Tab-separated table of C-alpha atoms in Angstrom:
chain	number	residue	atom	x	y	z
A	51	UNK	CA	37.200	-25.631	-23.362
A	52	UNK	CA	36.993	-22.735	-26.591
A	53	UNK	CA	39.817	-20.176	-25.904
A	54	UNK	CA	38.970	-16.716	-25.999
A	55	UNK	CA	40.325	-16.077	-29.087
A	56	UNK	CA	37.926	-18.934	-30.568
A	57	UNK	CA	34.714	-16.605	-28.938
A	58	UNK	CA	35.589	-13.498	-30.298
A	59	UNK	CA	36.051	-15.375	-34.025
A	60	UNK	CA	32.609	-17.158	-33.018
A	61	UNK	CA	30.978	-13.646	-32.391
A	62	UNK	CA	32.853	-12.213	-35.762
A	63	UNK	CA	31.447	-14.420	-37.830
A	64	UNK	CA	27.732	-14.329	-36.271
A	65	UNK	CA	27.509	-10.625	-36.219
A	66	UNK	CA	27.169	-10.139	-40.270
A	67	UNK	CA	24.860	-13.347	-40.113
A	68	UNK	CA	22.786	-11.580	-37.544
A	69	UNK	CA	22.341	-8.428	-39.201
A	70	UNK	CA	21.395	-10.551	-42.642
A	71	UNK	CA	19.000	-12.479	-40.871
A	72	UNK	CA	17.064	-9.173	-39.173
A	73	UNK	CA	16.890	-7.441	-42.957
A	74	UNK	CA	15.404	-10.484	-44.615
A	75	UNK	CA	12.845	-11.468	-41.862
A	76	UNK	CA	12.429	-7.400	-41.746
A	77	UNK	CA	8.473	-8.161	-40.694
A	78	UNK	CA	9.176	-10.212	-38.022
A	79	UNK	CA	11.804	-7.873	-36.907
A	80	UNK	CA	9.794	-4.595	-37.052
A	81	UNK	CA	7.223	-6.745	-34.885
A	82	UNK	CA	9.662	-7.178	-32.138
A	83	UNK	CA	11.062	-3.880	-32.116
A	84	UNK	CA	7.428	-2.724	-31.620
A	85	UNK	CA	6.626	-5.508	-28.946
A	86	UNK	CA	10.010	-4.523	-27.227
A	87	UNK	CA	8.874	-0.377	-27.450
A	88	UNK	CA	5.691	-0.946	-26.036
A	89	UNK	CA	7.097	-2.913	-22.967
A	90	UNK	CA	9.376	0.052	-22.355
A	91	UNK	CA	6.653	2.512	-22.827
A	92	UNK	CA	4.225	0.864	-20.686
A	93	UNK	CA	6.396	0.172	-18.158
A	94	UNK	CA	7.704	3.835	-17.833
A	95	UNK	CA	4.026	5.551	-18.162
A	96	UNK	CA	2.284	3.250	-15.643
A	97	UNK	CA	5.047	3.783	-13.153
A	98	UNK	CA	5.630	7.704	-13.470
A	99	UNK	CA	1.640	7.950	-13.530
A	100	UNK	CA	1.427	5.442	-10.379
A	101	UNK	CA	4.344	7.624	-8.584
A	102	UNK	CA	2.606	10.948	-9.246
A	103	UNK	CA	-1.133	9.865	-8.168
A	104	UNK	CA	0.505	8.742	-4.812
A	105	UNK	CA	2.503	11.885	-4.619
A	106	UNK	CA	-0.071	14.368	-5.165
A	107	UNK	CA	-3.122	12.542	-2.764
A	108	UNK	CA	-0.679	11.745	0.326
A	109	UNK	CA	0.818	15.352	0.699
A	110	UNK	CA	-2.686	16.426	1.439
A	111	UNK	CA	-2.585	14.932	4.920
A	112	UNK	CA	-1.675	17.896	6.684
A	113	UNK	CA	-3.717	17.837	9.728
A	114	UNK	CA	-1.782	20.005	12.052
A	115	UNK	CA	-1.007	16.871	14.353
A	116	UNK	CA	2.879	16.196	14.093
A	117	UNK	CA	3.283	15.508	18.021
A	118	UNK	CA	-0.225	14.682	18.776
A	119	UNK	CA	-2.444	11.675	17.896
A	120	UNK	CA	-6.699	11.950	18.528
A	121	UNK	CA	-7.973	8.860	18.988
A	122	UNK	CA	-12.121	8.113	18.706
A	123	UNK	CA	-12.800	5.041	20.509
A	124	UNK	CA	-15.442	2.864	20.112
A	125	UNK	CA	-17.327	3.835	23.460
A	126	UNK	CA	-16.376	4.396	27.044
A	127	UNK	CA	-15.732	1.210	28.198
A	128	UNK	CA	-15.599	-2.356	26.560
A	129	UNK	CA	-15.585	-6.072	27.748
A	130	UNK	CA	-11.914	-7.453	28.016
A	131	UNK	CA	-11.556	-11.152	27.620
A	132	UNK	CA	-7.882	-12.324	28.842
A	133	UNK	CA	-6.433	-15.920	28.979
A	134	UNK	CA	-5.915	-18.040	32.337
A	135	UNK	CA	-3.856	-20.343	30.677
A	136	UNK	CA	-1.943	-20.337	28.090
A	137	UNK	CA	-3.655	-21.543	24.401
A	138	UNK	CA	-0.211	-23.241	23.452
A	139	UNK	CA	-0.235	-25.724	26.404
A	140	UNK	CA	-4.291	-26.235	27.062
A	141	UNK	CA	-6.744	-27.148	24.509
A	142	UNK	CA	-9.497	-25.081	25.781
A	143	UNK	CA	-8.052	-22.621	28.165
A	144	UNK	CA	-9.970	-20.862	31.092
A	145	UNK	CA	-10.863	-16.787	30.770
A	146	UNK	CA	-11.712	-14.101	32.456
A	147	UNK	CA	-14.392	-11.439	31.249
A	148	UNK	CA	-13.936	-8.048	32.848
A	149	UNK	CA	-15.657	-4.749	32.369
A	150	UNK	CA	-13.221	-1.983	31.634
A	151	UNK	CA	-13.845	1.518	31.590
A	152	UNK	CA	-11.457	3.887	28.860
A	153	UNK	CA	-12.221	7.133	30.556
A	154	UNK	CA	-11.597	6.526	34.355
A	155	UNK	CA	-7.848	7.088	35.964
A	156	UNK	CA	-7.814	4.658	38.637
A	157	UNK	CA	-4.945	2.625	39.390
A	158	UNK	CA	-4.889	0.048	36.736
A	159	UNK	CA	-7.196	1.405	34.491
A	160	UNK	CA	-6.931	1.435	30.517
A	161	UNK	CA	-6.321	5.277	30.794
A	162	UNK	CA	-3.915	4.998	33.659
A	163	UNK	CA	-1.807	2.537	31.403
A	164	UNK	CA	-2.014	5.217	28.249
A	165	UNK	CA	-0.536	7.536	30.532
A	166	UNK	CA	2.096	5.185	31.864
A	167	UNK	CA	3.081	3.961	27.915
A	168	UNK	CA	6.964	5.160	27.217
A	169	UNK	CA	5.402	6.580	23.964
A	170	UNK	CA	3.131	9.090	25.809
A	171	UNK	CA	3.667	12.327	27.299
A	172	UNK	CA	0.350	13.085	28.126
A	173	UNK	CA	-3.397	11.937	27.458
A	174	UNK	CA	-6.391	14.025	27.989
A	175	UNK	CA	-9.981	12.638	27.571
A	176	UNK	CA	-12.251	14.128	25.549
A	177	UNK	CA	-15.456	13.651	23.472
A	178	UNK	CA	-16.858	14.222	19.824
A	179	UNK	CA	-20.824	14.119	19.504
A	180	UNK	CA	-22.749	15.060	16.150
A	181	UNK	CA	-25.301	17.637	16.969
A	182	UNK	CA	-28.020	19.276	15.090
A	183	UNK	CA	-27.240	22.906	15.318
A	184	UNK	CA	-28.481	26.425	13.451
A	185	UNK	CA	-25.640	26.108	11.182
A	186	UNK	CA	-26.330	22.342	9.817
A	187	UNK	CA	-24.907	19.232	11.373
A	188	UNK	CA	-21.562	19.714	13.016
A	189	UNK	CA	-19.434	17.564	15.481
A	190	UNK	CA	-19.071	19.171	18.976
A	191	UNK	CA	-15.492	18.401	19.990
A	192	UNK	CA	-15.782	19.002	23.732
A	193	UNK	CA	-12.182	18.909	26.054
A	194	UNK	CA	-11.242	19.496	29.196
A	195	UNK	CA	-9.716	22.899	29.942
A	196	UNK	CA	-6.451	21.557	30.282
A	197	UNK	CA	-6.521	21.324	26.399
A	198	UNK	CA	-7.560	24.909	25.402
A	199	UNK	CA	-3.918	26.504	25.078
A	200	UNK	CA	-3.045	23.169	23.093
A	201	UNK	CA	-5.738	24.313	20.540
A	202	UNK	CA	-4.415	28.075	19.944
A	203	UNK	CA	-7.609	29.437	20.104
A	204	UNK	CA	-7.751	32.856	20.269
A	205	UNK	CA	-10.858	34.632	21.735
A	206	UNK	CA	-12.529	37.711	20.278
A	207	UNK	CA	-15.263	37.797	22.838
A	208	UNK	CA	-15.784	35.781	25.708
A	209	UNK	CA	-14.075	32.813	26.964
A	210	UNK	CA	-14.070	29.276	27.103
A	211	UNK	CA	-16.955	26.930	28.081
A	212	UNK	CA	-16.803	26.218	31.615
A	213	UNK	CA	-19.885	23.876	32.069
A	214	UNK	CA	-21.129	21.317	30.001
A	215	UNK	CA	-24.111	23.276	28.770
A	216	UNK	CA	-21.853	25.607	27.451
A	217	UNK	CA	-20.109	26.147	23.580
A	218	UNK	CA	-17.511	28.356	21.739
A	219	UNK	CA	-18.518	29.569	18.516
A	220	UNK	CA	-15.670	30.171	15.252
A	221	UNK	CA	-16.150	33.628	14.780
A	222	UNK	CA	-17.192	33.080	10.780
A	223	UNK	CA	-20.494	30.873	12.291
A	224	UNK	CA	-20.813	33.857	14.917
A	225	UNK	CA	-20.644	36.530	12.335
A	226	UNK	CA	-22.871	34.494	10.168
A	227	UNK	CA	-25.422	34.094	12.593
A	228	UNK	CA	-25.055	36.910	15.021
A	229	UNK	CA	-23.786	35.329	17.792
A	230	UNK	CA	-22.209	36.808	20.760
A	231	UNK	CA	-21.350	35.921	24.430
A	232	UNK	CA	-24.944	35.129	26.164
A	233	UNK	CA	-26.472	33.534	22.953
A	234	UNK	CA	-28.895	30.552	23.307
A	235	UNK	CA	-28.106	27.592	20.498
A	236	UNK	CA	-30.697	25.261	20.080
A	237	UNK	CA	-29.228	21.871	19.230
A	238	UNK	CA	-30.791	18.130	18.682
A	239	UNK	CA	-28.235	15.236	19.819
A	240	UNK	CA	-28.554	11.952	18.393
A	241	UNK	CA	-27.806	9.000	20.931
A	242	UNK	CA	-26.379	6.051	18.813
A	243	UNK	CA	-26.563	3.455	21.911
A	244	UNK	CA	-30.691	4.156	22.050
A	245	UNK	CA	-31.856	5.287	18.893
A	246	UNK	CA	-33.078	8.256	20.670
A	247	UNK	CA	-32.822	12.160	20.149
A	248	UNK	CA	-32.443	14.968	22.734
A	249	UNK	CA	-32.725	18.468	22.587
A	250	UNK	CA	-31.904	21.654	24.202
A	251	UNK	CA	-30.125	24.871	23.868
A	252	UNK	CA	-26.648	25.791	24.837
A	253	UNK	CA	-25.079	28.969	25.913
A	254	UNK	CA	-22.387	30.623	24.395
A	255	UNK	CA	-19.517	30.943	26.234
A	256	UNK	CA	-16.889	33.027	23.342
A	257	UNK	CA	-16.507	33.995	20.068
A	258	UNK	CA	-12.846	32.582	18.814
A	259	UNK	CA	-10.657	32.162	15.803
A	260	UNK	CA	-8.818	28.962	15.181
A	261	UNK	CA	-6.461	28.717	12.371
A	262	UNK	CA	-6.283	24.502	12.629
A	263	UNK	CA	-6.523	22.244	9.507
A	264	UNK	CA	-7.799	19.362	12.063
A	265	UNK	CA	-10.818	21.089	13.563
A	266	UNK	CA	-12.758	24.147	13.039
A	267	UNK	CA	-15.914	23.687	14.600
A	268	UNK	CA	-17.949	24.731	17.635
A	269	UNK	CA	-15.604	23.314	21.167
A	270	UNK	CA	-17.532	22.345	24.234
A	271	UNK	CA	-16.308	21.692	27.841
A	272	UNK	CA	-15.563	18.414	29.455
A	273	UNK	CA	-14.610	17.873	32.577
A	274	UNK	CA	-10.399	16.992	33.397
A	275	UNK	CA	-10.789	13.987	35.319
A	276	UNK	CA	-13.608	11.508	35.749
A	277	UNK	CA	-13.681	9.768	39.281
A	278	UNK	CA	-13.959	5.939	39.417
A	279	UNK	CA	-17.786	6.349	40.600
A	280	UNK	CA	-18.404	7.282	37.036
A	281	UNK	CA	-18.231	3.676	36.112
A	282	UNK	CA	-20.048	2.662	39.611
A	283	UNK	CA	-22.734	4.685	39.243
A	284	UNK	CA	-24.600	3.541	35.381
A	285	UNK	CA	-27.212	6.081	36.796
A	286	UNK	CA	-25.370	9.117	36.467
A	287	UNK	CA	-25.508	8.194	32.903
A	288	UNK	CA	-29.307	8.807	32.326
A	289	UNK	CA	-31.393	10.065	31.540
A	290	UNK	CA	-29.647	10.385	28.285
A	291	UNK	CA	-28.495	14.159	27.752
A	292	UNK	CA	-26.203	16.343	26.329
A	293	UNK	CA	-24.424	16.815	29.594
A	294	UNK	CA	-23.583	13.546	30.370
A	295	UNK	CA	-22.713	11.894	27.030
A	296	UNK	CA	-19.757	9.850	27.579
A	297	UNK	CA	-16.668	11.057	26.310
A	298	UNK	CA	-15.091	8.758	23.588
A	299	UNK	CA	-11.959	10.335	22.662
A	300	UNK	CA	-7.889	10.158	23.848
A	301	UNK	CA	-6.254	13.218	22.831
A	302	UNK	CA	-2.086	11.898	23.048
A	303	UNK	CA	0.725	14.063	23.397
A	304	UNK	CA	3.505	11.653	22.207
A	305	UNK	CA	6.641	11.822	23.747
A	306	UNK	CA	9.867	13.614	21.849
A	307	UNK	CA	11.530	11.420	18.961
A	308	UNK	CA	8.209	8.859	18.910
A	309	UNK	CA	7.083	7.484	15.796
A	310	UNK	CA	3.359	7.895	15.600
A	311	UNK	CA	3.374	4.625	13.778
A	312	UNK	CA	5.136	2.947	16.617
A	313	UNK	CA	2.608	4.289	19.245
A	314	UNK	CA	-0.119	3.077	16.705
A	315	UNK	CA	0.973	-0.669	16.471
A	316	UNK	CA	1.469	-0.339	20.454
A	317	UNK	CA	-2.371	0.875	20.768
A	318	UNK	CA	-3.800	-1.711	18.367
A	319	UNK	CA	-1.800	-4.633	18.924
A	320	UNK	CA	-3.282	-7.845	19.209
A	321	UNK	CA	-1.876	-11.067	21.365
A	322	UNK	CA	-0.420	-8.858	24.253
A	323	UNK	CA	-0.015	-9.744	27.580
A	324	UNK	CA	-1.061	-7.478	30.449
A	325	UNK	CA	0.979	-6.532	33.813
A	326	UNK	CA	-0.064	-10.059	35.179
A	327	UNK	CA	1.048	-11.680	32.430
A	328	UNK	CA	-2.096	-12.689	30.692
A	329	UNK	CA	-2.635	-12.923	26.909
A	330	UNK	CA	-5.167	-10.929	25.162
A	331	UNK	CA	-6.193	-11.574	21.262
A	332	UNK	CA	-8.279	-8.632	21.299
A	333	UNK	CA	-6.658	-5.008	20.071
A	334	UNK	CA	-5.474	-3.473	22.952
A	335	UNK	CA	-7.436	-0.295	22.569
A	336	UNK	CA	-10.505	-0.310	20.985
A	337	UNK	CA	-10.222	2.113	18.188
A	338	UNK	CA	-12.488	3.480	15.813
A	339	UNK	CA	-10.674	6.351	13.898
A	340	UNK	CA	-6.980	7.961	14.895
A	341	UNK	CA	-5.805	11.870	13.232
A	342	UNK	CA	-2.267	12.434	12.987
A	343	UNK	CA	-0.209	13.666	9.923
A	344	UNK	CA	1.756	10.476	9.945
A	345	UNK	CA	-0.723	7.890	10.802
A	346	UNK	CA	-2.947	9.888	7.859
A	347	UNK	CA	-0.063	9.517	5.608
A	348	UNK	CA	-0.093	5.982	6.019
A	349	UNK	CA	-3.437	5.415	5.491
A	350	UNK	CA	-3.321	7.223	2.297
A	351	UNK	CA	-0.514	5.559	1.052
A	352	UNK	CA	-2.172	2.074	1.958
A	353	UNK	CA	-5.242	3.316	0.151
A	354	UNK	CA	-3.401	4.827	-2.890
A	355	UNK	CA	-1.461	1.566	-3.188
A	356	UNK	CA	-4.411	-0.247	-3.355
A	357	UNK	CA	-5.959	1.849	-5.945
A	358	UNK	CA	-3.207	2.082	-8.271
A	359	UNK	CA	-2.775	-2.215	-8.173
A	360	UNK	CA	-4.463	-2.061	-11.119
A	361	UNK	CA	-1.852	0.641	-12.745
A	362	UNK	CA	0.536	-2.275	-11.715
A	363	UNK	CA	-1.717	-5.057	-13.566
A	364	UNK	CA	-1.009	-3.280	-16.645
A	365	UNK	CA	2.528	-3.367	-16.610
A	366	UNK	CA	2.435	-7.196	-16.017
A	367	UNK	CA	0.000	-7.660	-18.863
A	368	UNK	CA	2.074	-5.328	-21.191
A	369	UNK	CA	5.303	-7.339	-20.271
A	370	UNK	CA	3.167	-10.897	-20.813
A	371	UNK	CA	2.128	-9.753	-23.905
A	372	UNK	CA	5.507	-8.925	-25.148
A	373	UNK	CA	7.379	-12.123	-23.524
A	374	UNK	CA	4.296	-14.388	-25.251
A	375	UNK	CA	4.764	-12.067	-28.717
A	376	UNK	CA	8.772	-12.554	-28.748
A	377	UNK	CA	8.451	-16.162	-27.900
A	378	UNK	CA	6.161	-16.649	-30.459
A	379	UNK	CA	8.580	-14.532	-32.877
A	380	UNK	CA	11.679	-16.567	-31.788
A	381	UNK	CA	9.720	-20.136	-32.420
A	382	UNK	CA	8.201	-18.954	-35.840
A	383	UNK	CA	11.967	-17.943	-36.847
A	384	UNK	CA	13.650	-21.042	-35.476
A	385	UNK	CA	11.366	-23.597	-37.566
A	386	UNK	CA	11.273	-21.210	-40.549
A	387	UNK	CA	14.964	-21.213	-40.704
A	388	UNK	CA	15.995	-25.139	-39.434
A	389	UNK	CA	17.502	-25.577	-42.869
A	390	UNK	CA	19.677	-22.690	-42.861
A	391	UNK	CA	20.558	-23.920	-39.399
A	392	UNK	CA	21.056	-27.515	-40.400
A	393	UNK	CA	23.593	-25.738	-43.428
A	394	UNK	CA	25.421	-24.079	-40.745
A	395	UNK	CA	25.919	-26.929	-38.721
A	396	UNK	CA	26.705	-29.233	-41.570
A	397	UNK	CA	29.701	-26.447	-42.751
A	398	UNK	CA	31.089	-26.340	-39.159
A	399	UNK	CA	29.049	-23.931	-36.924
A	400	UNK	CA	28.768	-25.497	-33.522
A	401	UNK	CA	26.037	-25.203	-31.264
A	402	UNK	CA	27.947	-22.276	-29.395
A	403	UNK	CA	28.010	-20.382	-32.960
A	404	UNK	CA	24.425	-20.657	-33.414
A	405	UNK	CA	23.624	-19.601	-30.499
A	406	UNK	CA	25.434	-16.694	-30.484
A	407	UNK	CA	23.724	-15.606	-33.894
A	408	UNK	CA	20.524	-15.837	-32.243
A	409	UNK	CA	21.701	-13.896	-29.123
A	410	UNK	CA	23.083	-11.313	-31.242
A	411	UNK	CA	19.666	-10.786	-33.009
A	412	UNK	CA	17.674	-10.736	-29.971
A	413	UNK	CA	20.343	-8.077	-28.895
A	414	UNK	CA	20.180	-5.892	-31.809
A	415	UNK	CA	16.358	-6.480	-31.679
A	416	UNK	CA	16.229	-4.939	-27.736
A	417	UNK	CA	18.503	-2.394	-28.184
A	418	UNK	CA	16.473	-1.223	-31.631
A	419	UNK	CA	13.205	-1.558	-29.540
A	420	UNK	CA	14.813	-0.022	-26.379
A	421	UNK	CA	15.441	3.427	-28.319
A	422	UNK	CA	11.972	3.276	-30.076
A	423	UNK	CA	10.401	3.068	-26.688
A	424	UNK	CA	12.600	5.585	-24.898
A	425	UNK	CA	12.469	8.088	-27.896
A	426	UNK	CA	7.780	7.197	-27.568
A	427	UNK	CA	8.176	7.692	-23.853
A	428	UNK	CA	10.096	10.963	-24.092
A	429	UNK	CA	7.719	12.734	-26.404
A	430	UNK	CA	4.660	11.643	-24.906
A	431	UNK	CA	5.473	12.111	-21.090
A	432	UNK	CA	8.167	14.806	-21.238
A	433	UNK	CA	7.848	16.737	-23.986
A	434	UNK	CA	3.703	16.758	-24.556
A	435	UNK	CA	2.557	15.973	-20.640
A	436	UNK	CA	5.828	17.719	-19.002
A	437	UNK	CA	6.648	14.499	-17.103
A	438	UNK	CA	10.345	14.000	-16.289
A	439	UNK	CA	12.076	10.436	-16.944
A	440	UNK	CA	14.270	9.292	-13.936
A	441	UNK	CA	17.386	7.638	-14.942
A	442	UNK	CA	16.779	5.079	-12.399
A	443	UNK	CA	13.142	4.422	-13.614
A	444	UNK	CA	14.660	4.097	-17.047
A	445	UNK	CA	17.352	1.590	-16.345
A	446	UNK	CA	14.915	-0.236	-14.220
A	447	UNK	CA	12.190	-0.440	-17.433
A	448	UNK	CA	15.577	-1.772	-19.623
A	449	UNK	CA	16.236	-4.412	-17.000
A	450	UNK	CA	12.723	-5.475	-17.026
A	451	UNK	CA	12.481	-5.740	-20.341
A	452	UNK	CA	16.136	-7.399	-21.087
A	453	UNK	CA	14.762	-10.599	-18.632
A	454	UNK	CA	11.635	-10.698	-20.551
A	455	UNK	CA	13.183	-11.222	-23.875
A	456	UNK	CA	16.205	-12.946	-22.950
A	457	UNK	CA	13.814	-15.678	-21.489
A	458	UNK	CA	11.458	-15.702	-24.366
A	459	UNK	CA	14.335	-17.018	-26.098
A	460	UNK	CA	16.082	-19.239	-24.152
A	461	UNK	CA	13.688	-22.384	-25.830
A	462	UNK	CA	14.223	-21.368	-29.424
A	463	UNK	CA	18.266	-20.343	-28.998
A	464	UNK	CA	18.396	-23.868	-26.981
A	465	UNK	CA	16.191	-25.883	-29.914
A	466	UNK	CA	18.969	-24.391	-32.586
A	467	UNK	CA	21.747	-25.294	-30.685
A	468	UNK	CA	20.956	-28.647	-29.815
A	469	UNK	CA	19.106	-30.150	-32.713
A	470	UNK	CA	21.061	-31.994	-35.098
A	471	UNK	CA	21.047	-31.775	-38.865
A	472	UNK	CA	18.970	-34.623	-39.446
A	473	UNK	CA	16.130	-34.005	-36.901
A	474	UNK	CA	16.539	-30.113	-38.499
A	475	UNK	CA	15.967	-31.049	-42.157
A	476	UNK	CA	13.265	-33.615	-41.215
A	477	UNK	CA	12.094	-30.957	-38.438
A	478	UNK	CA	8.413	-32.090	-38.222
A	479	UNK	CA	8.865	-32.824	-34.431
A	480	UNK	CA	11.840	-30.895	-33.420
A	481	UNK	CA	10.168	-29.701	-30.418
A	482	UNK	CA	9.231	-33.138	-29.226
A	483	UNK	CA	12.637	-34.470	-29.924
A	484	UNK	CA	14.265	-31.574	-27.891
A	485	UNK	CA	12.024	-32.088	-24.812
A	486	UNK	CA	13.041	-35.843	-25.305
A	487	UNK	CA	16.604	-35.046	-24.925
A	488	UNK	CA	16.411	-32.173	-22.414
A	489	UNK	CA	13.998	-35.056	-20.303
A	490	UNK	CA	16.601	-37.507	-19.948
A	491	UNK	CA	14.849	-39.717	-22.515
A	492	UNK	CA	17.892	-41.226	-23.979
A	493	UNK	CA	17.338	-39.377	-27.771
A	494	UNK	CA	20.940	-38.191	-27.534
A	495	UNK	CA	22.045	-41.896	-27.512
A	496	UNK	CA	19.565	-43.130	-30.147
A	497	UNK	CA	21.167	-44.662	-33.343
A	498	UNK	CA	20.134	-42.187	-36.705
A	499	UNK	CA	17.603	-45.177	-37.325
A	500	UNK	CA	15.800	-44.677	-34.204
A	501	UNK	CA	15.888	-41.027	-34.419
A	502	UNK	CA	14.371	-40.780	-37.868
A	503	UNK	CA	11.452	-43.233	-36.072
A	504	UNK	CA	10.869	-41.119	-33.688
A	505	UNK	CA	9.731	-38.176	-36.120
A	506	UNK	CA	7.616	-40.240	-38.093
């Protein structure tokens, strides 16, 4: 075992040799410094632009819905399949198909289950329907009277709608078209289920002002409750006109302290068991769209994260380029200096001493590259573009680049440390001999004649 004093002596002897070698092979040293600087600068620039892209987009998800989730369903009913036998124990389990309504509140219905969820304080049925109106194509948001107070609409004239053929319009639209309570508004509604259009007239019940980031269009009326007969008598849905288009939306007021993402996970969960302990593989609720501040932020983060994946690829590509370039430089340096290494070993330098020389060269090169890379990043990002360089990001870039340089130098350092004087002087197949020795092929036990023969 080498003592601590021997290690210090080895470093003292290796330092001038390392500096001399860096100066002697200065063109190669400059290339390595520039490669390291490139890795540092590309890592910092790409990371900052990625973070600021996400930070710039995600805060726009302000819908004014912090404790409320608006869910648009795929329809007012759906076919539900549940397993009567456990699929884990039965190869072909029996199943049961049920027609489930999403808008009636009879015991055990989907609406009743939603309202009994511990995440939910209130749940109201409403409706989105796209209409052609005098001011253009617009979504009519029809809500029960119980939601009017939550909307925060302030009526300038008239009041909220009280029937299916009435509509309240925003003040901006009313002023532009000269609408007042009692005015007739023609409409065309598209029935997506039957690919048909119906037309008619709505009566303006009132004009309101509403400063809400989520919805600023016309608002219609919907009954507070749909009874069981709504499902039992399908004839009540025909002929298809605006007054009997089915509701397709939940407005959910969350219980205090509820995380909206936890609620959405529950609402869209698959593989759940119902109150009869029967297994379902479909989502708990068939949801087409959902609106909530936190849900929107999560969706934006996921979307932006996917769009910024190419930026991450740039970082990986630059680091790979640096790693391959550094490995090539180190290998060339070893091969060009193998006679010098042989002389050093002949005068008493051990493998550890040789490794120390190479290690110091890598360290000095990395430090110089770090300084150049940070200076270039500061000029480009801070002085020119006004971006701040966070200390944590700088440390992370330094650690990643140091790891790349360290891994790139391992093979040349190991080869220089292990190779014998004879192998270094002959030197035509040093890599093959190194691979044979490390692979346990018995190279180290062979005599000089066998090693020389291996080179030929």
